[in-house]
Short mmCIF file of C-alpha atoms in Angstrom, two decimals:
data_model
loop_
_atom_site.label_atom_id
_atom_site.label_comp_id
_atom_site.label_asym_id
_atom_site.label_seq_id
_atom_site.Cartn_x
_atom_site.Cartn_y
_atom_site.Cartn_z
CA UNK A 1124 -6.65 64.22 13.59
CA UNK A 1125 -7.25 62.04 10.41
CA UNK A 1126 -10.96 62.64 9.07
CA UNK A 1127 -11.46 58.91 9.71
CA UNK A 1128 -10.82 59.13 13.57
CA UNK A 1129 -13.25 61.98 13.74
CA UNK A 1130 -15.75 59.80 11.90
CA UNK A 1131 -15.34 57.06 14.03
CA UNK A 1132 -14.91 59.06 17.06
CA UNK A 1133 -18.48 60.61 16.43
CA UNK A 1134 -19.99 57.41 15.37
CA UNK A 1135 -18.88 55.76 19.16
CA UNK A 1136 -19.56 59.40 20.55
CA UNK A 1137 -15.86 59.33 21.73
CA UNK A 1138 -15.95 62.69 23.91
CA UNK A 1139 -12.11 63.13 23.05
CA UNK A 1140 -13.18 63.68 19.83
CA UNK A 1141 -15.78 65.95 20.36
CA UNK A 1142 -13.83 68.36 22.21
CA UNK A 1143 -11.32 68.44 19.06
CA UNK A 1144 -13.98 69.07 16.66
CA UNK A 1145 -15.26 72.02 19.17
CA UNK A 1146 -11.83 73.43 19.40
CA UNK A 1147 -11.10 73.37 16.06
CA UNK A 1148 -13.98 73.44 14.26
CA UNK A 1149 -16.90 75.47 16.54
CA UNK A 1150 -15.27 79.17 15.39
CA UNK A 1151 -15.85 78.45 11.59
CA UNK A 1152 -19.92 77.40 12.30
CA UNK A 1153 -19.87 80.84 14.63
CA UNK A 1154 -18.78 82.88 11.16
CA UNK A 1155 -20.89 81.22 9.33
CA UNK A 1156 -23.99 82.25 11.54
CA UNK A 1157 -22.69 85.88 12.92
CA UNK A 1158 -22.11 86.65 9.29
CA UNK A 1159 -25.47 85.25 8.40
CA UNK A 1160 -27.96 87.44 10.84
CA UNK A 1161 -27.49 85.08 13.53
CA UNK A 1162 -26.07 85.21 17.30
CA UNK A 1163 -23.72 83.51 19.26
CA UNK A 1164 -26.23 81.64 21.00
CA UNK A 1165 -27.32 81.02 17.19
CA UNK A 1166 -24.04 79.79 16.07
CA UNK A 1167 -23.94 77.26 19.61
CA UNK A 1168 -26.89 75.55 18.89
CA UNK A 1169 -26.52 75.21 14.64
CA UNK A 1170 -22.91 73.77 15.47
CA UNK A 1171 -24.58 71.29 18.22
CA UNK A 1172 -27.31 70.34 15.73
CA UNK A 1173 -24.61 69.96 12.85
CA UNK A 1174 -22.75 67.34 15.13
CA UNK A 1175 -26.17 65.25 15.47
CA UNK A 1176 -26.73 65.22 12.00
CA UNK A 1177 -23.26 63.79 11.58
CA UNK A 1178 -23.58 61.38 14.74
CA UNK A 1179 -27.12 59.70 12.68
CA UNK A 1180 -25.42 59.62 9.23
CA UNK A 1181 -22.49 57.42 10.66
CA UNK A 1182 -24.44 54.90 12.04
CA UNK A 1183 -25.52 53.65 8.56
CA UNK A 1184 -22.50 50.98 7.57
CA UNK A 1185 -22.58 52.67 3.90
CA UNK A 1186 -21.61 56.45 5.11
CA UNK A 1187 -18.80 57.23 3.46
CA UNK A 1188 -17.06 60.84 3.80
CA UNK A 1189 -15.68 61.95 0.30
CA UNK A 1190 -14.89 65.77 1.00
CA UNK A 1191 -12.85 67.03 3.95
CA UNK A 1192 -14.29 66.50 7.44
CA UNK A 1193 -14.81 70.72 8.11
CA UNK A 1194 -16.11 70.91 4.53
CA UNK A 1195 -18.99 68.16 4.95
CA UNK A 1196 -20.00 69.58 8.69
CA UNK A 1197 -19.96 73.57 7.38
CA UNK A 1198 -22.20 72.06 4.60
CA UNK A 1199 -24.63 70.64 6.87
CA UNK A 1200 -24.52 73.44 9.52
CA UNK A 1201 -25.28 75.76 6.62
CA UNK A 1202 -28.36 73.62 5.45
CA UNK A 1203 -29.28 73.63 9.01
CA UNK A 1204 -29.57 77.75 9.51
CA UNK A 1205 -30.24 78.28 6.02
CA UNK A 1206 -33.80 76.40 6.79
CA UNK A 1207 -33.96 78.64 10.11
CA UNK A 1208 -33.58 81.78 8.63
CA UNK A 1209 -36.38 80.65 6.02
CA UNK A 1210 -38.71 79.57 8.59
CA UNK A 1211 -37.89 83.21 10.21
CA UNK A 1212 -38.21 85.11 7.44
CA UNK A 1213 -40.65 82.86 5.25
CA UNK A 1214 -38.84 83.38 2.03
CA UNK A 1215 -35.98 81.96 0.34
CA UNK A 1216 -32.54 82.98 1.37
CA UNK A 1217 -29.15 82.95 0.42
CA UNK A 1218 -26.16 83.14 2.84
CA UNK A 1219 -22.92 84.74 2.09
CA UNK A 1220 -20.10 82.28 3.07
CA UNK A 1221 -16.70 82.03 2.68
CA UNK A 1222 -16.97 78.09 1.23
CA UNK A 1223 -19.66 78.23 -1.10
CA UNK A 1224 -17.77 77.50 -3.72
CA UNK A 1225 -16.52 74.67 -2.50
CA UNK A 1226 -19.67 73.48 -1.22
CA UNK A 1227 -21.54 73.53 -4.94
CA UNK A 1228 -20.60 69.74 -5.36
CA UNK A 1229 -20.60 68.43 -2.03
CA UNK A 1230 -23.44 69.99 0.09
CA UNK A 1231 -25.02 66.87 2.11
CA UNK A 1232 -28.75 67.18 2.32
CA UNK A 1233 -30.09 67.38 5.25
CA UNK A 1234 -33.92 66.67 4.86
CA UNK A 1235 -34.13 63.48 6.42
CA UNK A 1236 -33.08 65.13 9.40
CA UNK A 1237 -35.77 66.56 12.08
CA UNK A 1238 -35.14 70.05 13.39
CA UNK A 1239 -37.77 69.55 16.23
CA UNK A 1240 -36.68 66.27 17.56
CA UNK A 1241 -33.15 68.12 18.61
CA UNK A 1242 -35.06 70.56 20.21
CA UNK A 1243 -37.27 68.21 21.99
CA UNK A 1244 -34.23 66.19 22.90
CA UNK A 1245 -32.41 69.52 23.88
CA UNK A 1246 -35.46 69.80 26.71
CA UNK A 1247 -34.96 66.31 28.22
CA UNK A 1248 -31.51 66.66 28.71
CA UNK A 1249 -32.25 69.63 30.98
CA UNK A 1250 -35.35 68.04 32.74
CA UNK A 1251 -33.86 66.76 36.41
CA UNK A 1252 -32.70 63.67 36.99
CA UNK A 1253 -35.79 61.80 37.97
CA UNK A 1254 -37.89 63.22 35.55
CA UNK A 1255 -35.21 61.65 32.65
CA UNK A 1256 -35.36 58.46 34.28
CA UNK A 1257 -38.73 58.20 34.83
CA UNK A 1258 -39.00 58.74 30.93
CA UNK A 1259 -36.69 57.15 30.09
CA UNK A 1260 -37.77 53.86 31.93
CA UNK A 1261 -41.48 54.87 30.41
CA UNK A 1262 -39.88 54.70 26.93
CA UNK A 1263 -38.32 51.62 27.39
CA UNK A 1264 -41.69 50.11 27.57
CA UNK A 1265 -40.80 49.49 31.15
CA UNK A 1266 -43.43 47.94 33.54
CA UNK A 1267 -45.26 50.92 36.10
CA UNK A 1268 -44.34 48.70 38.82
CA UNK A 1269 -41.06 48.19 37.93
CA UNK A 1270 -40.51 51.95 37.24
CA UNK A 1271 -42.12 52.02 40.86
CA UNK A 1272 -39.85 50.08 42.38
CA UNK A 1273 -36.60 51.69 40.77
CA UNK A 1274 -37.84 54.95 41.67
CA UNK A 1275 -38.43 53.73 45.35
CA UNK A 1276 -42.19 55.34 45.21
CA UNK A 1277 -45.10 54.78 47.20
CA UNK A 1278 -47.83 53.65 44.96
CA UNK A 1279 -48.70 52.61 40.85
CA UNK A 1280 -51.10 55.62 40.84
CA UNK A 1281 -47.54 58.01 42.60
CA UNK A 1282 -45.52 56.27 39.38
CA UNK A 1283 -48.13 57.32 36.73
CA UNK A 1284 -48.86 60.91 38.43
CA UNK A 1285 -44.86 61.54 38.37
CA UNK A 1286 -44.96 60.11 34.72
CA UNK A 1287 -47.12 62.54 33.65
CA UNK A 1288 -45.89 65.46 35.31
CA UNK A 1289 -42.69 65.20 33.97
CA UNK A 1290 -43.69 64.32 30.17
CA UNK A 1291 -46.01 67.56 30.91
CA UNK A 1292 -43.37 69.31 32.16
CA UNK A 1293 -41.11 68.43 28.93
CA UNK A 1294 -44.01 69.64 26.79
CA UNK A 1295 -44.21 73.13 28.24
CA UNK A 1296 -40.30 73.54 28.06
CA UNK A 1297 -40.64 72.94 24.51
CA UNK A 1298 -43.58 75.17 24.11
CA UNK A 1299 -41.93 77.63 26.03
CA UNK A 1300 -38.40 77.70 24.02
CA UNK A 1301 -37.82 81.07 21.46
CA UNK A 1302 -37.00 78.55 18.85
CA UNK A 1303 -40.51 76.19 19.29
CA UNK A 1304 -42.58 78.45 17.13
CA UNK A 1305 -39.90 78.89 14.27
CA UNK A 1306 -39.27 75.30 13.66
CA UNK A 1307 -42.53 74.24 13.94
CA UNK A 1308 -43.63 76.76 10.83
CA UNK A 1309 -44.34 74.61 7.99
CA UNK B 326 -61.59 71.54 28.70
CA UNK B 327 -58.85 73.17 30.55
CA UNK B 328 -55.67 72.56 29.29
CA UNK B 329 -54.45 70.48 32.49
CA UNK B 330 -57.46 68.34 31.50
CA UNK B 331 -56.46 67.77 27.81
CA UNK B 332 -52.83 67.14 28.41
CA UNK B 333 -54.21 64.38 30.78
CA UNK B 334 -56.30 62.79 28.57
CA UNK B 335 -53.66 62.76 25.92
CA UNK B 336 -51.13 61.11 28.35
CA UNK B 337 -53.73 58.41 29.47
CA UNK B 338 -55.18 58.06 25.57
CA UNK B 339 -50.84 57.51 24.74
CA UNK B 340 -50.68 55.59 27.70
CA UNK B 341 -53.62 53.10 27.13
CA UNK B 342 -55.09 54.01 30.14
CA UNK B 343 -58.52 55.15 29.05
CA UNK B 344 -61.63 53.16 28.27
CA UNK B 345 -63.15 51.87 25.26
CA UNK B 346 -65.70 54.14 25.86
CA UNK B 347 -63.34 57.05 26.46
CA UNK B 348 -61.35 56.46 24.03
CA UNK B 349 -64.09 56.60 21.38
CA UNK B 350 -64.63 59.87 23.12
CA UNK B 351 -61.41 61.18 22.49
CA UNK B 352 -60.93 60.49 18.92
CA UNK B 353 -64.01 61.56 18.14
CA UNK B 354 -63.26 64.66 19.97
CA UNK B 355 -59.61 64.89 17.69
CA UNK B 356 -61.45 65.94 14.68
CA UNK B 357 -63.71 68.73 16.45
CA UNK B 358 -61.34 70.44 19.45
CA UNK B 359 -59.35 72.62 17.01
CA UNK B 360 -55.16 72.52 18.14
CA UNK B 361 -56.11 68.56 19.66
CA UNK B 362 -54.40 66.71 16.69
CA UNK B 363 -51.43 69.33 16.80
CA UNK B 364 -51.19 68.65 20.44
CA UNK B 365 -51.59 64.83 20.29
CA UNK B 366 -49.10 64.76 17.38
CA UNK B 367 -46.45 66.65 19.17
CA UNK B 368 -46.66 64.30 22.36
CA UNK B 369 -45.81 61.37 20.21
CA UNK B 370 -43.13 63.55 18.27
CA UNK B 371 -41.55 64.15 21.60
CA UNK B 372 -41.76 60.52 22.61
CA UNK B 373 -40.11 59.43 19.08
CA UNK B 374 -37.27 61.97 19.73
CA UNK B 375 -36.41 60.85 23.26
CA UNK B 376 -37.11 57.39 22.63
CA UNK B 377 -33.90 57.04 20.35
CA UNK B 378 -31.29 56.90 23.51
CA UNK B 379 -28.27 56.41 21.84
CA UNK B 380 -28.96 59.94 19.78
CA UNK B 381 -29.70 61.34 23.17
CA UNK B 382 -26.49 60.14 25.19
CA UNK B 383 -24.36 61.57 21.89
CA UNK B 384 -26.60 65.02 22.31
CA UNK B 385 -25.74 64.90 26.19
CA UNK B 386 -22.13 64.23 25.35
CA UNK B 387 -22.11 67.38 22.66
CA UNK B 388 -23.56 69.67 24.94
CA UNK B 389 -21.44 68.94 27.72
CA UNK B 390 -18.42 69.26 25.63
CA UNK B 391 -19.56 72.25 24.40
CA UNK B 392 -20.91 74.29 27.93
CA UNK B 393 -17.34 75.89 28.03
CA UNK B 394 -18.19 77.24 24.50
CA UNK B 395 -21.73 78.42 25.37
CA UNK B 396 -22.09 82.17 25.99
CA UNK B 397 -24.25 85.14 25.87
CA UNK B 398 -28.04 83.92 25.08
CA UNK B 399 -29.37 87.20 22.41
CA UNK B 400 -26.00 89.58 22.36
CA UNK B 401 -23.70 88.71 19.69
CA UNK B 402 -20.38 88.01 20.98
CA UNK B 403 -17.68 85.93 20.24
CA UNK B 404 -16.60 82.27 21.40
CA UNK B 405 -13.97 81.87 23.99
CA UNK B 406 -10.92 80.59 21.22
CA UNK B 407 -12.23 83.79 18.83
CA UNK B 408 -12.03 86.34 22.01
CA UNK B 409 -8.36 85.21 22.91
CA UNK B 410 -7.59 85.46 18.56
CA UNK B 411 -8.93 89.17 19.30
CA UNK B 412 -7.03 89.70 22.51
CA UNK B 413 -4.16 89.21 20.63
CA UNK B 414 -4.62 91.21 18.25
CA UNK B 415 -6.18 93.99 19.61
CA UNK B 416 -3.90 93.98 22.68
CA UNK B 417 -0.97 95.35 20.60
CA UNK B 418 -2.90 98.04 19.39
CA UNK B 419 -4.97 99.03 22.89
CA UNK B 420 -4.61 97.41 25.83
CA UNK B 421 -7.73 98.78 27.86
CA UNK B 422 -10.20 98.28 25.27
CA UNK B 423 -9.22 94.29 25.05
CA UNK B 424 -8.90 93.81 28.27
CA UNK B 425 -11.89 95.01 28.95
CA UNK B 426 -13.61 92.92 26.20
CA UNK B 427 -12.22 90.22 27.85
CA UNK B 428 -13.60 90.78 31.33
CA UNK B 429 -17.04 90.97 29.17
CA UNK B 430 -16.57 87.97 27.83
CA UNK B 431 -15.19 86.12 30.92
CA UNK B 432 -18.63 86.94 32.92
CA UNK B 433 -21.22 86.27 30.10
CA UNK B 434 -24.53 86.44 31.00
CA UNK B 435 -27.08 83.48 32.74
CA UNK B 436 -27.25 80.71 30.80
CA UNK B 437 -30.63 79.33 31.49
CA UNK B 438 -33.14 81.41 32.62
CA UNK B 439 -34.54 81.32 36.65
CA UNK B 440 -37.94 79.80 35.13
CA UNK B 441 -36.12 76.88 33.23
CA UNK B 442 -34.07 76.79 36.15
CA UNK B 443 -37.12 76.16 38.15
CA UNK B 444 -38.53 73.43 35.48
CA UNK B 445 -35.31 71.37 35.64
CA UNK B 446 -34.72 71.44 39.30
CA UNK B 447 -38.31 71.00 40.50
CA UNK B 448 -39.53 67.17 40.92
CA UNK B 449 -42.53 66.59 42.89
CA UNK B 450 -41.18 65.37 47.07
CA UNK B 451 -42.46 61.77 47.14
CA UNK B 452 -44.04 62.41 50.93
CA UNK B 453 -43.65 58.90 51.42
CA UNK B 454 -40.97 59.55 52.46
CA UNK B 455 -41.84 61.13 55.78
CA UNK B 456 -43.93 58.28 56.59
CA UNK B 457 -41.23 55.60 56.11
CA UNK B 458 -39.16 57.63 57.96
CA UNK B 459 -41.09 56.65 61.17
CA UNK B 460 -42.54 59.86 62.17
CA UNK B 461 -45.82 60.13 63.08
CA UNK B 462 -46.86 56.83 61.42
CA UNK B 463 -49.98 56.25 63.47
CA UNK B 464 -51.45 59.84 62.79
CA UNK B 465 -54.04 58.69 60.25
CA UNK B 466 -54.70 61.84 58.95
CA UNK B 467 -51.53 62.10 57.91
CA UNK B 468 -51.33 59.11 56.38
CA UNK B 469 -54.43 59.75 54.30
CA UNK B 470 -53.32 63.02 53.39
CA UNK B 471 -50.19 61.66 52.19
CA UNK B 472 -52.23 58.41 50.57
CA UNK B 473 -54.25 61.47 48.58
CA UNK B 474 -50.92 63.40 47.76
CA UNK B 475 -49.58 59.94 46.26
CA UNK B 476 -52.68 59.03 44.16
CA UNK B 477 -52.31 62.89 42.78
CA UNK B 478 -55.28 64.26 44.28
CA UNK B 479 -53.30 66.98 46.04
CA UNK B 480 -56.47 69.11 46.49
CA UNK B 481 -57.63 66.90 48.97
CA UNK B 482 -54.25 66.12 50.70
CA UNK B 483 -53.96 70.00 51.60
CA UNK B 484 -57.82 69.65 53.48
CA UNK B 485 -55.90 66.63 55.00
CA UNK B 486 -52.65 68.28 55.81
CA UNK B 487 -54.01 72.27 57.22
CA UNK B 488 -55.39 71.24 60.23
CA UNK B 489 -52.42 69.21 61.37
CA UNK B 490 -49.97 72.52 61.02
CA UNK B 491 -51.91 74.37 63.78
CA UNK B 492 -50.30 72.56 66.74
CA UNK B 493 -48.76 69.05 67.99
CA UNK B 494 -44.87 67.85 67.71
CA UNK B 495 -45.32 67.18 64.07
CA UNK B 496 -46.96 70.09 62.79
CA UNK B 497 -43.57 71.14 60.64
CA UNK B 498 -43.53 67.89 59.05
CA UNK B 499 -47.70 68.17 58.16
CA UNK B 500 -46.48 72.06 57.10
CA UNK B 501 -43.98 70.57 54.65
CA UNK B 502 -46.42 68.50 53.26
CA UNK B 503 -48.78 70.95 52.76
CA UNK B 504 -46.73 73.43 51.23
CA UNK B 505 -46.09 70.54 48.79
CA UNK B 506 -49.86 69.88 48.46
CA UNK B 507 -50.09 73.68 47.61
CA UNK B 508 -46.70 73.13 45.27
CA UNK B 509 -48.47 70.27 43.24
CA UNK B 510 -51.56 71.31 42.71
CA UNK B 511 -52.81 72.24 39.36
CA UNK B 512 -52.41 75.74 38.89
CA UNK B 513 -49.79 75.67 41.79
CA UNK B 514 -50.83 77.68 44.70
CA UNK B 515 -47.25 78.72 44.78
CA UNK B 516 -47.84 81.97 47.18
CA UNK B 517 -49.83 79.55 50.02
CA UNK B 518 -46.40 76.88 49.55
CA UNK B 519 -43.82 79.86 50.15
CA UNK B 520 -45.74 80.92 53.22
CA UNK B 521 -45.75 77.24 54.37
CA UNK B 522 -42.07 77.04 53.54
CA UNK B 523 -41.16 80.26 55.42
CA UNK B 524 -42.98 79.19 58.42
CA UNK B 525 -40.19 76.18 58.66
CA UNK B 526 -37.47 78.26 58.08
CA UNK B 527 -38.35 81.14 60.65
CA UNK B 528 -38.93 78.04 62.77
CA UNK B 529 -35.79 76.30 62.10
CA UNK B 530 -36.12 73.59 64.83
CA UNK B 531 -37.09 70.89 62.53
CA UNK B 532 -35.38 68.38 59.93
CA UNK B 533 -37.44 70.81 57.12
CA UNK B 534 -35.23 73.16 56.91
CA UNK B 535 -32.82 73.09 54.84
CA UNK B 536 -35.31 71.77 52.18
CA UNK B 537 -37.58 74.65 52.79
CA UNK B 538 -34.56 76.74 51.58
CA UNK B 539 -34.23 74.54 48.21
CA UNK B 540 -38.08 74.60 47.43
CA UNK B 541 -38.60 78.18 48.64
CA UNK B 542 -35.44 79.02 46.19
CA UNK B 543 -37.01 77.42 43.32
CA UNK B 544 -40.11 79.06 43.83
CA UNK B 545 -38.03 82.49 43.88
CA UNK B 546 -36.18 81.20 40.74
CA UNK B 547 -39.74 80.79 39.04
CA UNK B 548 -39.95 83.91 39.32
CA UNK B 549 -36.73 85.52 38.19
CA UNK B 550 -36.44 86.58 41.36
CA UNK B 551 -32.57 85.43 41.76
CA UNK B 552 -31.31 87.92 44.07
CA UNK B 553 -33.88 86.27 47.04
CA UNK B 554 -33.21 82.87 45.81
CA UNK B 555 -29.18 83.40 45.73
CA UNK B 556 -29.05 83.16 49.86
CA UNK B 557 -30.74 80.73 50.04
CA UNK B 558 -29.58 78.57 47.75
CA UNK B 559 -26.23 79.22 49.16
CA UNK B 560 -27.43 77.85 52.67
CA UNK B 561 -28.23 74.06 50.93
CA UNK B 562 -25.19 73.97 49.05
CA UNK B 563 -23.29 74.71 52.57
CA UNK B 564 -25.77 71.96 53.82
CA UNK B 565 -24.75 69.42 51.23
CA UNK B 566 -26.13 66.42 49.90
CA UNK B 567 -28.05 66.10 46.97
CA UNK B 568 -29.62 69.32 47.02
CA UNK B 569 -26.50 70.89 47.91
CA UNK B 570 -24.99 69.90 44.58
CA UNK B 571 -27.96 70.98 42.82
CA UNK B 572 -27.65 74.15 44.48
CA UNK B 573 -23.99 74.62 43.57
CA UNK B 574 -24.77 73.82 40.08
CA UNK B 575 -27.27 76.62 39.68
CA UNK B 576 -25.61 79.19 41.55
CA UNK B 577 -22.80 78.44 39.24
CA UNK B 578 -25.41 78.94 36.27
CA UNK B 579 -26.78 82.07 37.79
CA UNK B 580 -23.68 83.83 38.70
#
């Protein structure tokens, strides 16, 4: 596949397209990270984050891909567990990969890009249905009422209780997560 | 103030929900309660992330795509394409030892744990539900207990609910509510709702049942304690429905 239909197929979050880059590109981001101190479960999430971070950048009209599609993703999923591994360890590091020379010229910042928001995003997908579409509605700006209504509760006060559980529910799976504390070090 | 009680006020200061008054109160109280700003700030952080939908349908879509992918949480193993690479390889030179990586890697290990099990299944039973359903409707202590349970005071919806499981035709459905009571309230009395829960079950002459067996499971998920929560989360998924699927689903995460 043409780098340009995997741009465009992550920009419209075509899911044809993400399975391709997963089967072609998910073992390279595992090396990187088993080589680098990390795990598979490491490797997973770094790749998942690294697709994200690609998905944001093509939605602005001016992103334009000048290296190969692998190169550009292995540079940001390298960025992405490079800052990991610091926040770990506290100290500078340097990981041993098999593209670093090639990625000397071409290694796409990511520091506009924020590490807890995939977490926190990570949480809500795996809150239950009712508790995403609660918040989600909530988010939306969406009347109590209405939210009652959709929901097919009882009362205003049910809505806002429900509301609240599940945004305090979200919070303590975030808390809760291995990764919470090392992403939230300065 | 407990922590139930700050995460409360934060919701209602986000929410607009507290008075002038209050409010003062509370951000007066930011600059004093040390971890308050940290814990204000990261309930707005978490609202700014999940506010951006279309990020969050692309994240859904990646992590779908990518579940086949998704292995062993701490042990460092290899992905699905890089084990069959191995296989290959290794099977020309010994055939036990790959093909008995392989069986490793073909049953992994749990992907989420029973606790976040627990947290993603759980949603609080909307007992209005019992009362549109036409049981009972004229028993007004049920119907203030489950007025109390809807308005969040769940405290007061258990008084309202215990005496009404010691006898009469609809003393499962005030025992369901009641375990829920116990389920909701804030630290859950999660011992007094599995001993509610069991009661239906042992019972098992009432509509309860089978979603005594879903709650009682996710209380024995909570727990880690999957072996007691595997029956019975086998039972609703033979039941069907919604909690059926949701039952498959986990059982398929578990095993």
């Amino acid at each position: 596949m043409e780098k340009q239909a995997l741009i465009e197929g992550i920009r419209l979050g075509d899911p044809k397209v993400i399975n391709f880059i997963y089967a072609n590109y998910h073992q390279a981001i595992v090396h990187l990270v088993e080589t680098n101190s990390g795990t598979q479960e490491d490797a997973h999430d770094v790749f998942q984050e690294g697709l994200v971070v690609m998905y944001q950048k093509t939605q602005d009209p001016d992103f334009a891909l000048s290296s190969q599609f692998l190169t550009y993703l292995y540079a940001i999923c390298r960025n992405i567990w490079s800052n990991r591994l610091r926040k770990k360890g506290g100290r500078e590091i340097s990981l041993e990969d098999r593209f670093q020379e090639t990625m000397a010229d071409d290694d796409p910042s990511v520091t506009d890009y924020n590490e807890q928001y995939h977490l926190y995003r990570k949480m809500f997908l795996r809150l239950g249905d009712d508790c995403q579409k609660i918040l989600r509605l909530y988010l939306r700006k969406t009347k109590m009422e209405t939210i009652m209504k959709k929901m097919r509760f009882s009362s205003i006060n049910y809505t806002k209780k429900r509301k609240f559980m599940c945004k305090e529910k979200l919070v303590n799976m975030i808390k809760s997560d291995h990764s919470f504390s090392e992403i939230s070090a300065p | 103030m407990s922590s139930q009680n700050t995460n409360k006020k934060i919701n209602d200061y986000l929410d607009g929900a507290l008075s002038e008054s209050e409010k003062a109160d509370f951000q007066e109280s930011i600059g004093q309660t040390p971890g308050l700003a940290e814990e204000l700030q990261l309930w707005q952080d978490i609202d700014q992330a999940t506010s951006d939908e279309a990020t969050l349908d692309f994240q859904r879509k990646v992590a779908e795509a990518g579940a086949p992918y998704q292995v062993n949480k701490t042990a460092k193993v290899r992905s699905l394409t890089g084990v069959r690479r191995y296989l290959a390889i290794a099977a020309s030179v010994l055939v036990l030892v790959s093909a008995g990586l392989f069986i490793y890697q073909q049953i992994g290990d749990q992907e989420m744990s029973g606790s976040e099990l627990y947290a993603s299944n759980y949603t609080a039973y909307d007992l209005s539900q019992i009362r549109k359903s036409g049981l009972d409707v004229a028993n007004e202590t049920f119907a203030q207990g489950v007025a109390s349970y809807s308005a969040g005071d769940f405290e007061q919806a258990a008084t309202l609910f215990a005496p009404l499981t010691e006898a009469g035709s609809n003393k499962m459905k005030a025992t369901f509510a009641l375990a829920h009571a116990y389920l909701n309230q804030a630290p859950p009395k999660t011992k007094e709702a599995e001993a509610r829960f069991r009661s239906i079950i042992t019972d098992n002459n009432s509509s309860y049942v089978t979603s005594a067996k879903w709650y009682l499971a996710l209380i024995h998920l909570e727990r880690e304690e999957i072996g007691l929560a595997t029956p019975l989360l086998e039972a609703v998924q033979q039941a069907g429905g919604k909690q059926g699927k949701a039952a498959a689903a986990i059982l398929a995460e578990v095993e």
